[in-house]
JSON list of C-alpha atoms in Angstrom, two decimals:
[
{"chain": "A", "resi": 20, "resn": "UNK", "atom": "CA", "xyz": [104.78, 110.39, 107.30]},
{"chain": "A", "resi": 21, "resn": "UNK", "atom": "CA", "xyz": [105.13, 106.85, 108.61]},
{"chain": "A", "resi": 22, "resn": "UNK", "atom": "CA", "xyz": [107.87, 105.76, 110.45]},
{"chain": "A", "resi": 23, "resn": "UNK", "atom": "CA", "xyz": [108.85, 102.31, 111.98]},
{"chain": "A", "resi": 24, "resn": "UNK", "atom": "CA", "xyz": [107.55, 98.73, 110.96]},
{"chain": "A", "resi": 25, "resn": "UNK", "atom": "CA", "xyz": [104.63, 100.63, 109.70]},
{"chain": "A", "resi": 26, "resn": "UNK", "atom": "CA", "xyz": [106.43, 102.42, 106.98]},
{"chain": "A", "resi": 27, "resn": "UNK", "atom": "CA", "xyz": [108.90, 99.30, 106.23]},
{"chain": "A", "resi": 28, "resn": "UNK", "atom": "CA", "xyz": [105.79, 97.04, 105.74]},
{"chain": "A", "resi": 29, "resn": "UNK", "atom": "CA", "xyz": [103.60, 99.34, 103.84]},
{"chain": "A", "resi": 30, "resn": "UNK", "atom": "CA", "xyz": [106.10, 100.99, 101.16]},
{"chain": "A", "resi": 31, "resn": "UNK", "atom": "CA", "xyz": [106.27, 99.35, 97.86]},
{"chain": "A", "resi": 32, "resn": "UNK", "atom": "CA", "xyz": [110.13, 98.85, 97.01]},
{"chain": "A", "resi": 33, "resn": "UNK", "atom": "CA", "xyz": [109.70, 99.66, 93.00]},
{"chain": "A", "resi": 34, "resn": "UNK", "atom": "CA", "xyz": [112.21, 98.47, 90.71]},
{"chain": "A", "resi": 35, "resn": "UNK", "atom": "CA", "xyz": [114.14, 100.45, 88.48]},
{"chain": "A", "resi": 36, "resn": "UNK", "atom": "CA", "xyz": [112.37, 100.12, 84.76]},
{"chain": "A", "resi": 37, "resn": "UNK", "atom": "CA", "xyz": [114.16, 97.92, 83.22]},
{"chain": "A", "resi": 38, "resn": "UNK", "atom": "CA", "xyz": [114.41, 95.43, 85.82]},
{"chain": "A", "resi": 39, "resn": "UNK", "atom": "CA", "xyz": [110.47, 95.60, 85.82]},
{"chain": "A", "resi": 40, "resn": "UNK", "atom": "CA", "xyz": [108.00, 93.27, 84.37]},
{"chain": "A", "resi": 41, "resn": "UNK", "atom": "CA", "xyz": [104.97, 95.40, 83.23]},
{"chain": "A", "resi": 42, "resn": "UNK", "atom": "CA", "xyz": [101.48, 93.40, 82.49]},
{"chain": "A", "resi": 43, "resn": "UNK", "atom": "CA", "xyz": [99.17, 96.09, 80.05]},
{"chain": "A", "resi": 44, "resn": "UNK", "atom": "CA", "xyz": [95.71, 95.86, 79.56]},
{"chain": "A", "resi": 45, "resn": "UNK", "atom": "CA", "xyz": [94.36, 97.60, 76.41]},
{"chain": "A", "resi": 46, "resn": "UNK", "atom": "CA", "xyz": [97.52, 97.36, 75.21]},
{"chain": "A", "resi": 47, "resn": "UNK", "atom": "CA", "xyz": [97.42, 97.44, 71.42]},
{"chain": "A", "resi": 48, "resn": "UNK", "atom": "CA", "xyz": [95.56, 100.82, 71.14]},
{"chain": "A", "resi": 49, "resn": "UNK", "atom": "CA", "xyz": [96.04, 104.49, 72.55]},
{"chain": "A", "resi": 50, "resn": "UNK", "atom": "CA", "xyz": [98.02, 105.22, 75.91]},
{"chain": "A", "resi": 51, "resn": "UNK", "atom": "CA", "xyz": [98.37, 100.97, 76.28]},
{"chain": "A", "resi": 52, "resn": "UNK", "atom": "CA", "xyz": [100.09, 101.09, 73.01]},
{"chain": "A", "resi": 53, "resn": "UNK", "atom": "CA", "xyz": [102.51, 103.89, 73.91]},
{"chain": "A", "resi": 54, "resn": "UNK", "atom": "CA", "xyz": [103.24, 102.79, 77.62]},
{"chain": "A", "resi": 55, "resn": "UNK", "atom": "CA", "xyz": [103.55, 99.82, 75.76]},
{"chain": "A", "resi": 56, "resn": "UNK", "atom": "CA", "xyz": [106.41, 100.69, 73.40]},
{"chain": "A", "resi": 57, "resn": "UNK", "atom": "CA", "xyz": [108.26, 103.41, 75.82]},
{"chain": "A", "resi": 58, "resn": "UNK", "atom": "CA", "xyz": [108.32, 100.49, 78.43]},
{"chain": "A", "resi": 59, "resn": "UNK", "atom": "CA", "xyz": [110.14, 98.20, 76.12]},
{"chain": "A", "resi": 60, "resn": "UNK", "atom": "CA", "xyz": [112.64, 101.02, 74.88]},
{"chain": "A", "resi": 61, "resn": "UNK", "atom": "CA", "xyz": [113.36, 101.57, 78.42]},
{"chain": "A", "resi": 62, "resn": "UNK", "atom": "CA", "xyz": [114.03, 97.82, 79.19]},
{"chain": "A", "resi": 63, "resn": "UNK", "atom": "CA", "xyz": [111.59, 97.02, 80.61]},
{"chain": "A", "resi": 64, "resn": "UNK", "atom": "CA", "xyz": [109.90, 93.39, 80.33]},
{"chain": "A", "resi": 65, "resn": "UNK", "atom": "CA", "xyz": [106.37, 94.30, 78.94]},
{"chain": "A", "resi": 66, "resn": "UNK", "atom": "CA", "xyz": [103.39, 92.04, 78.98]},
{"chain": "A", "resi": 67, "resn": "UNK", "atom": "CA", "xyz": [100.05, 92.51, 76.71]},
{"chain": "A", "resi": 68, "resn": "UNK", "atom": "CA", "xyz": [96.64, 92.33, 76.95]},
{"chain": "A", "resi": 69, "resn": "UNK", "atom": "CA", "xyz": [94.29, 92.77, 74.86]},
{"chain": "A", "resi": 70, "resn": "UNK", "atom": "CA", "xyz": [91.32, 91.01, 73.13]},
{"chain": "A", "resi": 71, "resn": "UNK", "atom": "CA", "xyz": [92.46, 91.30, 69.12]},
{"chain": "A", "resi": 72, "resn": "UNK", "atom": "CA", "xyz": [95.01, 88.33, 68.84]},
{"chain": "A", "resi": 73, "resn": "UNK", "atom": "CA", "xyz": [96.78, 89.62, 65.41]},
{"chain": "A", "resi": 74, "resn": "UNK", "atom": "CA", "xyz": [97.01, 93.27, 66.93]},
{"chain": "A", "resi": 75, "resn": "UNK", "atom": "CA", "xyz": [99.20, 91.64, 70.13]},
{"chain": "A", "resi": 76, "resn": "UNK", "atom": "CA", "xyz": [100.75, 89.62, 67.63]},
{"chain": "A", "resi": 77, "resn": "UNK", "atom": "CA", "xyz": [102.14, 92.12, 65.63]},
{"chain": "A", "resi": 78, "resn": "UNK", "atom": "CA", "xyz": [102.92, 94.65, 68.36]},
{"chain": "A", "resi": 79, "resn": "UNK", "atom": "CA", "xyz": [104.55, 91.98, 70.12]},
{"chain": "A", "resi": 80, "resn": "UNK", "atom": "CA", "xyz": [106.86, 91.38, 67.08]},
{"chain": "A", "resi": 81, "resn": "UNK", "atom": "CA", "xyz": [107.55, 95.01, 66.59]},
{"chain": "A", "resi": 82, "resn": "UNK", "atom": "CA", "xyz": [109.04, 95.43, 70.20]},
{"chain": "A", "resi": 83, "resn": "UNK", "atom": "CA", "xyz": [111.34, 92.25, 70.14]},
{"chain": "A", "resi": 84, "resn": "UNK", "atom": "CA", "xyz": [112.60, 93.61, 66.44]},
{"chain": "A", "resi": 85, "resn": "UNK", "atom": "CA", "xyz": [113.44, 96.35, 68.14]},
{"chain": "A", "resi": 86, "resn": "UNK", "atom": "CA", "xyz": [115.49, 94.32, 70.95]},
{"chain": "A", "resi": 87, "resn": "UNK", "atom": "CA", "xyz": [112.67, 94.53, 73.70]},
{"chain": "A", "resi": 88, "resn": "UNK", "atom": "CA", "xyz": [111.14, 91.66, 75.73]},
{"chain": "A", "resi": 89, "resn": "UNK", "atom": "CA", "xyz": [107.69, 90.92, 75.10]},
{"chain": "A", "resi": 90, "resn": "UNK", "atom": "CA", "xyz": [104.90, 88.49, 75.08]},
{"chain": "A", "resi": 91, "resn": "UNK", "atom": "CA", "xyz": [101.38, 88.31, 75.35]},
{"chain": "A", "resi": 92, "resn": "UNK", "atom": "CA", "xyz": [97.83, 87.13, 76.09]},
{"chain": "A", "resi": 93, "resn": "UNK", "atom": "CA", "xyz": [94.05, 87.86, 74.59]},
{"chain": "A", "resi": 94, "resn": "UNK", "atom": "CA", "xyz": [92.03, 88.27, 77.09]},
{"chain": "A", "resi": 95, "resn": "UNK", "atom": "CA", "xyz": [88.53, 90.60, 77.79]},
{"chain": "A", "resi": 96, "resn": "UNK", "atom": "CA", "xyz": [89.20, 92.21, 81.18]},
{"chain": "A", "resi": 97, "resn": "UNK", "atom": "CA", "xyz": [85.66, 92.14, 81.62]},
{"chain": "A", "resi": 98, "resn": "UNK", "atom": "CA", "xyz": [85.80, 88.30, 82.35]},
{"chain": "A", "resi": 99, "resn": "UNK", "atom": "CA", "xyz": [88.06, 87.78, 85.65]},
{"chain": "A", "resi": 100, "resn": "UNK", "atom": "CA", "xyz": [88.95, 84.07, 84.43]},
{"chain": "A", "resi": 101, "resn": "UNK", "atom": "CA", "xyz": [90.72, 85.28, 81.20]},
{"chain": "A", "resi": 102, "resn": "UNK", "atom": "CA", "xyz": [92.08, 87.77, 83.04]},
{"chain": "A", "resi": 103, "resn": "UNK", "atom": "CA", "xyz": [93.80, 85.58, 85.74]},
{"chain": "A", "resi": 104, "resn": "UNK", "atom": "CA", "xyz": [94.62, 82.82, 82.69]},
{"chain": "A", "resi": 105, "resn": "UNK", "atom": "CA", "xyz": [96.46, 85.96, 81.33]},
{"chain": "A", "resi": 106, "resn": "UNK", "atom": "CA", "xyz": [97.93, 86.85, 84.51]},
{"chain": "A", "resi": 107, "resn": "UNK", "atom": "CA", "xyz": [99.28, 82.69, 85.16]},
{"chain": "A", "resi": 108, "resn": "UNK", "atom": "CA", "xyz": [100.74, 83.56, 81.22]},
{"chain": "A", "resi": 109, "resn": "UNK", "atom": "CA", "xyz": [102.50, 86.52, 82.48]},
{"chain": "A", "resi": 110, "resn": "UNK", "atom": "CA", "xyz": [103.91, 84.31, 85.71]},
{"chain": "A", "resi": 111, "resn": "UNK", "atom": "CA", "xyz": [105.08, 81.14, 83.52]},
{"chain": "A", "resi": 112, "resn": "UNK", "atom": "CA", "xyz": [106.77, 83.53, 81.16]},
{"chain": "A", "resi": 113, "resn": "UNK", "atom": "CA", "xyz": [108.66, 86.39, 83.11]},
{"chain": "A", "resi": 114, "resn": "UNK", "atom": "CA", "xyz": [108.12, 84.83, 86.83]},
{"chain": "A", "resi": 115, "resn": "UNK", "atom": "CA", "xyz": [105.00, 87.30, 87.68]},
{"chain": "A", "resi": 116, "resn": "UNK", "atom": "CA", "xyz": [104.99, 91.22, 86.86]},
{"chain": "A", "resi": 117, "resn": "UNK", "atom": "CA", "xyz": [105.93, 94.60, 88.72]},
{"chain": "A", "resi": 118, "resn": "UNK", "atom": "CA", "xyz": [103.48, 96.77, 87.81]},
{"chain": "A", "resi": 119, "resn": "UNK", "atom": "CA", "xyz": [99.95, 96.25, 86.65]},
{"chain": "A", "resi": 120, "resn": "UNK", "atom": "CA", "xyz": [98.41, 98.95, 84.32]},
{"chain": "A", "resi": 121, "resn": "UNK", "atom": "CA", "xyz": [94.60, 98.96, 83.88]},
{"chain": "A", "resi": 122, "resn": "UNK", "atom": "CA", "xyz": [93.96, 100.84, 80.65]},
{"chain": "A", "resi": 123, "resn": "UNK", "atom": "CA", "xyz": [91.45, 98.84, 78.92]},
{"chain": "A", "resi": 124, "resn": "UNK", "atom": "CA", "xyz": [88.57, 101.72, 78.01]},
{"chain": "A", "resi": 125, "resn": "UNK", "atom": "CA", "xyz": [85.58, 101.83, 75.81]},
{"chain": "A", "resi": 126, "resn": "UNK", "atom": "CA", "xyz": [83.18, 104.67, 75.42]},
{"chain": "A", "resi": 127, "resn": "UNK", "atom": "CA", "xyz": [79.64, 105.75, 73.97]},
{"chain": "A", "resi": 128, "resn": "UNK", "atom": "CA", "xyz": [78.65, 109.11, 72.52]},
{"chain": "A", "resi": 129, "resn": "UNK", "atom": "CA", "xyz": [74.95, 110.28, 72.77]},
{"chain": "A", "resi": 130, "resn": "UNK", "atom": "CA", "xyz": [72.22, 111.26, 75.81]},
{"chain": "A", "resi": 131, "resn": "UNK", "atom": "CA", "xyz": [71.59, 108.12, 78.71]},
{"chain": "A", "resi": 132, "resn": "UNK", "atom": "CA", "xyz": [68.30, 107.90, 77.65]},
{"chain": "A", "resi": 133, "resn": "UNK", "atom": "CA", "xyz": [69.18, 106.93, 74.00]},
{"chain": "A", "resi": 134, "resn": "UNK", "atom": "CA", "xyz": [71.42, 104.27, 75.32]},
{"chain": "A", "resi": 135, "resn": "UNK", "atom": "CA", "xyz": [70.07, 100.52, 75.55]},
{"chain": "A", "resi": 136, "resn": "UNK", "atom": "CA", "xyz": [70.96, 98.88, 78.95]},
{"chain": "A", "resi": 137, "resn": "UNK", "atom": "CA", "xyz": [72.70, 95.94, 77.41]},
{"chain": "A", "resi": 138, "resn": "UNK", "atom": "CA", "xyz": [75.18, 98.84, 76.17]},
{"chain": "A", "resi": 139, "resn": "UNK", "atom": "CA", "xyz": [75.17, 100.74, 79.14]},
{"chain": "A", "resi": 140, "resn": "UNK", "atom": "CA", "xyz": [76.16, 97.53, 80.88]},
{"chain": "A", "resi": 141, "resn": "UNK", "atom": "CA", "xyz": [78.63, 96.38, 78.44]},
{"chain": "A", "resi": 142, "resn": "UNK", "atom": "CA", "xyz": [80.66, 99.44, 78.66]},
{"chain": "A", "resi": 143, "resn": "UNK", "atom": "CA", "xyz": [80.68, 99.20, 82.64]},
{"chain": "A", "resi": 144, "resn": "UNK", "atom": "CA", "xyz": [82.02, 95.34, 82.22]},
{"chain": "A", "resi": 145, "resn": "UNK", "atom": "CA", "xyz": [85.22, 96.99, 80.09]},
{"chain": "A", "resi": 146, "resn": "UNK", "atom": "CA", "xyz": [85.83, 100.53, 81.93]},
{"chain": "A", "resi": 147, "resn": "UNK", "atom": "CA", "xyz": [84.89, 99.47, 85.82]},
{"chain": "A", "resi": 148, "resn": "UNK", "atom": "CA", "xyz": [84.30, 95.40, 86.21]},
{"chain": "A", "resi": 149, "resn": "UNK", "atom": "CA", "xyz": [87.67, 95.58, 84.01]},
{"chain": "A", "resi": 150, "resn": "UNK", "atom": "CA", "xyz": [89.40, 97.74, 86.35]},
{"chain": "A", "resi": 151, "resn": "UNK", "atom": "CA", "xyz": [87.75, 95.94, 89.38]},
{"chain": "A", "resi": 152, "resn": "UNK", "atom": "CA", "xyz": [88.78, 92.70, 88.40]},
{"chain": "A", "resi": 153, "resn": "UNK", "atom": "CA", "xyz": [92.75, 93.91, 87.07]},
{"chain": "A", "resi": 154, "resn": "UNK", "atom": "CA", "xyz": [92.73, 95.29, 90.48]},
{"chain": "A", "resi": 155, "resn": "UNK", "atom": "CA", "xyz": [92.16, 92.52, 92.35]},
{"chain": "A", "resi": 156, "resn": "UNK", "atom": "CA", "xyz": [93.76, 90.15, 91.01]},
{"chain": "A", "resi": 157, "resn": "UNK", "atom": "CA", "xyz": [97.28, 92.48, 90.79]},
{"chain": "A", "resi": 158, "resn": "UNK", "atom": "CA", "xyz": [96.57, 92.97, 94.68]},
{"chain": "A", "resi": 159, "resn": "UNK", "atom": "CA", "xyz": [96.87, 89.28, 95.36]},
{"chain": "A", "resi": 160, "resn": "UNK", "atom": "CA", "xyz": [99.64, 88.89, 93.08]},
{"chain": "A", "resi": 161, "resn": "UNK", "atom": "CA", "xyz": [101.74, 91.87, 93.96]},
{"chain": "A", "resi": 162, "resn": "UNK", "atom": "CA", "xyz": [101.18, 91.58, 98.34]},
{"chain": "A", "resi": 163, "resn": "UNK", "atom": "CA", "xyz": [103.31, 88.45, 98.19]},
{"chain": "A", "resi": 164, "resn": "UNK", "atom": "CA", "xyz": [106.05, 89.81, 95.88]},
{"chain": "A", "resi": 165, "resn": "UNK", "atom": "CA", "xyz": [109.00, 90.82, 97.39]},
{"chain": "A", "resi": 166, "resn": "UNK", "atom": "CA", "xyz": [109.01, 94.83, 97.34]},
{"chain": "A", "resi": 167, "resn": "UNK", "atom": "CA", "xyz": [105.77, 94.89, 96.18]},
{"chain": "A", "resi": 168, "resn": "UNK", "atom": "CA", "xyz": [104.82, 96.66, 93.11]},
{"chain": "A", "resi": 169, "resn": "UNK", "atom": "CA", "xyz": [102.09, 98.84, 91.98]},
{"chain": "A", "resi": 170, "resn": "UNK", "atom": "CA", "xyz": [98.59, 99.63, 90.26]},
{"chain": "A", "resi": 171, "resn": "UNK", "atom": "CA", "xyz": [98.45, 102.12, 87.78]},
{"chain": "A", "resi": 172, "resn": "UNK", "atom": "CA", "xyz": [94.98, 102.45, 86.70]},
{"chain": "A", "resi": 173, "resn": "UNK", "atom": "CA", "xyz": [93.93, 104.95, 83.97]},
{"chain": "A", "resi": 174, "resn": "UNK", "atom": "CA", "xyz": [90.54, 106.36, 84.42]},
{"chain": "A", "resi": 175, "resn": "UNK", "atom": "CA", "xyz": [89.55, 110.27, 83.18]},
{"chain": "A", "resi": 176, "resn": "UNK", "atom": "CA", "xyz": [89.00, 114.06, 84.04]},
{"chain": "A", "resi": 177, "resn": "UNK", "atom": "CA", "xyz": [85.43, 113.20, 82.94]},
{"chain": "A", "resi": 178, "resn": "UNK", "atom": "CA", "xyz": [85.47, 110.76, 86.75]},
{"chain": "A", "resi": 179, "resn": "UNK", "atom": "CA", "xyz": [85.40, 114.79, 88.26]},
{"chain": "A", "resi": 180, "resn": "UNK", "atom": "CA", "xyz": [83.54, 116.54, 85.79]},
{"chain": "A", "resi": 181, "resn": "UNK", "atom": "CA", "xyz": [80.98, 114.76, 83.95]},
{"chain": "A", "resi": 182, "resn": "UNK", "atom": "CA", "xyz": [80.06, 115.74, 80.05]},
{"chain": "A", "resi": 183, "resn": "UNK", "atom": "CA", "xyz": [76.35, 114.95, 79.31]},
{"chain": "A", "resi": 184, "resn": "UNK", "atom": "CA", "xyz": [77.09, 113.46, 75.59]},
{"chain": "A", "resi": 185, "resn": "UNK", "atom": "CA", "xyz": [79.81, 110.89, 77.79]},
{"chain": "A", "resi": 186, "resn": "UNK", "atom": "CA", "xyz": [77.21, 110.27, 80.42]},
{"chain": "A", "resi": 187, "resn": "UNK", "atom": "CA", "xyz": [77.65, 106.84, 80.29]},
{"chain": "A", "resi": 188, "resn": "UNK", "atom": "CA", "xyz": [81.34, 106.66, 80.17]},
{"chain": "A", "resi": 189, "resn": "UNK", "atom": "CA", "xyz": [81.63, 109.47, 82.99]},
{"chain": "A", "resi": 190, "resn": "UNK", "atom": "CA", "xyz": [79.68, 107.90, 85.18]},
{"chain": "A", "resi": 191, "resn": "UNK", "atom": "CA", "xyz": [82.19, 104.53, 84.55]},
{"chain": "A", "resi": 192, "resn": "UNK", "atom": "CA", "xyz": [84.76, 106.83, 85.13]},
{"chain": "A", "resi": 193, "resn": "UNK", "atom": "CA", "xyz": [83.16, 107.93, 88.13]},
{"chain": "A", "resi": 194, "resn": "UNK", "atom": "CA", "xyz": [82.81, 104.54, 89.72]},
{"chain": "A", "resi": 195, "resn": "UNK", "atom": "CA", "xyz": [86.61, 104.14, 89.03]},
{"chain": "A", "resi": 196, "resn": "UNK", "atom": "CA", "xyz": [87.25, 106.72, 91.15]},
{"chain": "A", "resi": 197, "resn": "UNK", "atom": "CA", "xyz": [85.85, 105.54, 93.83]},
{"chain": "A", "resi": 198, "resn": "UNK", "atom": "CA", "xyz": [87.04, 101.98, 93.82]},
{"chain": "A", "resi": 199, "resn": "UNK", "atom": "CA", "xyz": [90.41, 102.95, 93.30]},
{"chain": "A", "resi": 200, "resn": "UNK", "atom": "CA", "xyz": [90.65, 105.61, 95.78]},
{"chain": "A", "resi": 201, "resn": "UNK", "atom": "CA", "xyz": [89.03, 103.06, 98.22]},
{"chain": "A", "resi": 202, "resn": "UNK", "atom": "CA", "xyz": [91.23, 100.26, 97.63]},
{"chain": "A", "resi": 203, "resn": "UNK", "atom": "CA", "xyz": [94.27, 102.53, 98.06]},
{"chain": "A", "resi": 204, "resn": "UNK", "atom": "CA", "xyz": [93.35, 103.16, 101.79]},
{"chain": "A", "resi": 205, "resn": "UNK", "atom": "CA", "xyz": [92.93, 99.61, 102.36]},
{"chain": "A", "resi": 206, "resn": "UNK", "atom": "CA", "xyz": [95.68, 98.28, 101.01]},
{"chain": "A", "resi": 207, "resn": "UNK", "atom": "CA", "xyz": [97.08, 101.54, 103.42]},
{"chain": "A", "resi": 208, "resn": "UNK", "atom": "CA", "xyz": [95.24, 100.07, 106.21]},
{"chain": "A", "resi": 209, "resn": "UNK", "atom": "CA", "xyz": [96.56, 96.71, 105.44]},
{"chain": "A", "resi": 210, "resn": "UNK", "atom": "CA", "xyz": [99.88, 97.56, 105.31]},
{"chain": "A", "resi": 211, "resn": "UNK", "atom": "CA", "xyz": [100.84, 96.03, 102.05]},
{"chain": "A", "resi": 212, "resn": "UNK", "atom": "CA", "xyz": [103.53, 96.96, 99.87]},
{"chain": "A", "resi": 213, "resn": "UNK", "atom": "CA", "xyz": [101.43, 98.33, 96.55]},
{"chain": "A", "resi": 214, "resn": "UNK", "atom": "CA", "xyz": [101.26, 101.99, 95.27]},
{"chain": "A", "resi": 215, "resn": "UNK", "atom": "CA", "xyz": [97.97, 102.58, 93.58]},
{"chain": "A", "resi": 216, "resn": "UNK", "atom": "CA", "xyz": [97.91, 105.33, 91.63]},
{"chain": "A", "resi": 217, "resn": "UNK", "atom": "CA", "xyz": [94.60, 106.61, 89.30]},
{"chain": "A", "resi": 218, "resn": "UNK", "atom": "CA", "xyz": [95.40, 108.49, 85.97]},
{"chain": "A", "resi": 219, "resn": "UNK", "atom": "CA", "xyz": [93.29, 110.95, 84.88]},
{"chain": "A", "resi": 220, "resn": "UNK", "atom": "CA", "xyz": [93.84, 112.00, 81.75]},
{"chain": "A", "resi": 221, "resn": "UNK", "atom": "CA", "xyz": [92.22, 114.58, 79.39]},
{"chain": "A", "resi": 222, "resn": "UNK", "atom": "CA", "xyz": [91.54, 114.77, 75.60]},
{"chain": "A", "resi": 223, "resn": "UNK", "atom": "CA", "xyz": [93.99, 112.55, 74.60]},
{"chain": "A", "resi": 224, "resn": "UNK", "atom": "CA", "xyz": [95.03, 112.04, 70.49]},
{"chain": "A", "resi": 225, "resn": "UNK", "atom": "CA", "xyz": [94.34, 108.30, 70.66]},
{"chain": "A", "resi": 226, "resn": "UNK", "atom": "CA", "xyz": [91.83, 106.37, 68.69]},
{"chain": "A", "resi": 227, "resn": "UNK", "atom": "CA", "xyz": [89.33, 106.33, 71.34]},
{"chain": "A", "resi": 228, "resn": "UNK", "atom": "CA", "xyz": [86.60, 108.13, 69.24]},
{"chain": "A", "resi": 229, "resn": "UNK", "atom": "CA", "xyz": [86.66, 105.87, 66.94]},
{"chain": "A", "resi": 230, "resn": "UNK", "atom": "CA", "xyz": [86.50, 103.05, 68.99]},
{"chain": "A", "resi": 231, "resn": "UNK", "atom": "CA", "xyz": [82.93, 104.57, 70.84]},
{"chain": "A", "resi": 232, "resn": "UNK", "atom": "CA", "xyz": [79.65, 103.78, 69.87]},
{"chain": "A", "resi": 233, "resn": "UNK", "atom": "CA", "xyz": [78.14, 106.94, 68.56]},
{"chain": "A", "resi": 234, "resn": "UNK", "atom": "CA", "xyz": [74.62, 107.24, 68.82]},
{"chain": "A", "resi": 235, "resn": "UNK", "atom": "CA", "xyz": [74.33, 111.18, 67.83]},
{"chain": "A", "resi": 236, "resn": "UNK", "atom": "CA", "xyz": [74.13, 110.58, 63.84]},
{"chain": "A", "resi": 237, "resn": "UNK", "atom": "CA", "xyz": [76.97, 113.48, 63.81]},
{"chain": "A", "resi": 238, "resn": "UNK", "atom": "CA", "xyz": [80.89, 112.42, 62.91]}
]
């Protein structure tokens, strides 16, 4: 356990919920969508992400109908200058964010060697460079914010146990793993005031599947 400057430097000082700002990415589908709305229920100011402009549209709508605080940005997490325009958005509107959730996700059904390279490297820009470039950019943001804040980045089961017909998307899952778990200790090492904490869900009821690229000719 730490004790001294070390632990009054390094600990995060999180805010209740619903004096939180929460930035989403991915937020207009799946677990985004329901961290999304239980945020806002719980008071929480809730910032959006995503790269369908009438989907944030109308989610943001639904939540302030339903009394919460919302607003958003489009933005493809994939491309670090949308992604810090979002992130300025964020600051103008609510005076910066809390908590930064990295859940944008794509995925691909079928063997590696059926997969073109342009795919394969497509879904890495979405599931890693995404979560590389939230990251980053929340670190900056959050090590000058007083009490911190934290990282929640959702990544999978399948970043432990691979599935061969999600080869692709375990091995991105994989590579989130380690970047997160790596970033944690520096940010240990460094003494700044961010919790990073990696999600790894499994099978989930979310529209995922559907989302995938299938290349198995089976439903």
């Amino acid at each position: 356990t730490p004790t001294g400057d070390f632990a009054t430097m390094s600990r995060p000082r999180l805010k209740p919920l619903d004096q939180q700002t929460i930035a989403i990415t991915g937020a207009t589908s799946g677990i985004g969508l329901a961290t999304a709305r239980r945020a806002a229920e719980r008071g929480a100011r809730v910032f959006l992400i995503a790269r369908g402009e009438s989907d944030l549209r109308t989610l943001c709508e639904e939540l302030q109908r339903a009394g919460g605080r919302a607003a958003y940005a489009v933005a493809d997490v994939g491309d670090p200058e949308a992604l810090a325009a979002a992130a300025e958005k964020c600051t103008r509107l609510f005076g910066g964010f809390d908590t930064w959730v990295n859940n944008a996700g794509v995925s691909i059904y079928g063997p590696i060697r059926e997969t073109r390279p342009e795919d394969h490297r497509r879904l890495f820009e979405t599931n890693y460079w995404g979560v590389v470039n939230g990251s980053l950019l929340a670190s900056e943001a959050l090590r000058s914010r007083e009490g911190g804040g934290a990282i929640i980045t959702v990544g999978s089961v399948l970043g432990d146990a691979p599935l061969p017909v999600q080869g692709v998307y375990s091995a991105s899952k994989h590579a989130v793993r380690g970047f997160t778990n790596a970033l944690r200790m520096e940010l240990i090492r460094e003494q700044a005031p961010i919790a990073v904490t990696l999600v790894k869900p499994a099978a989930i009821d979310t529209p995922y599947k559907d989302h995938a690229l299938n290349l198995t000719g089976q439903a």
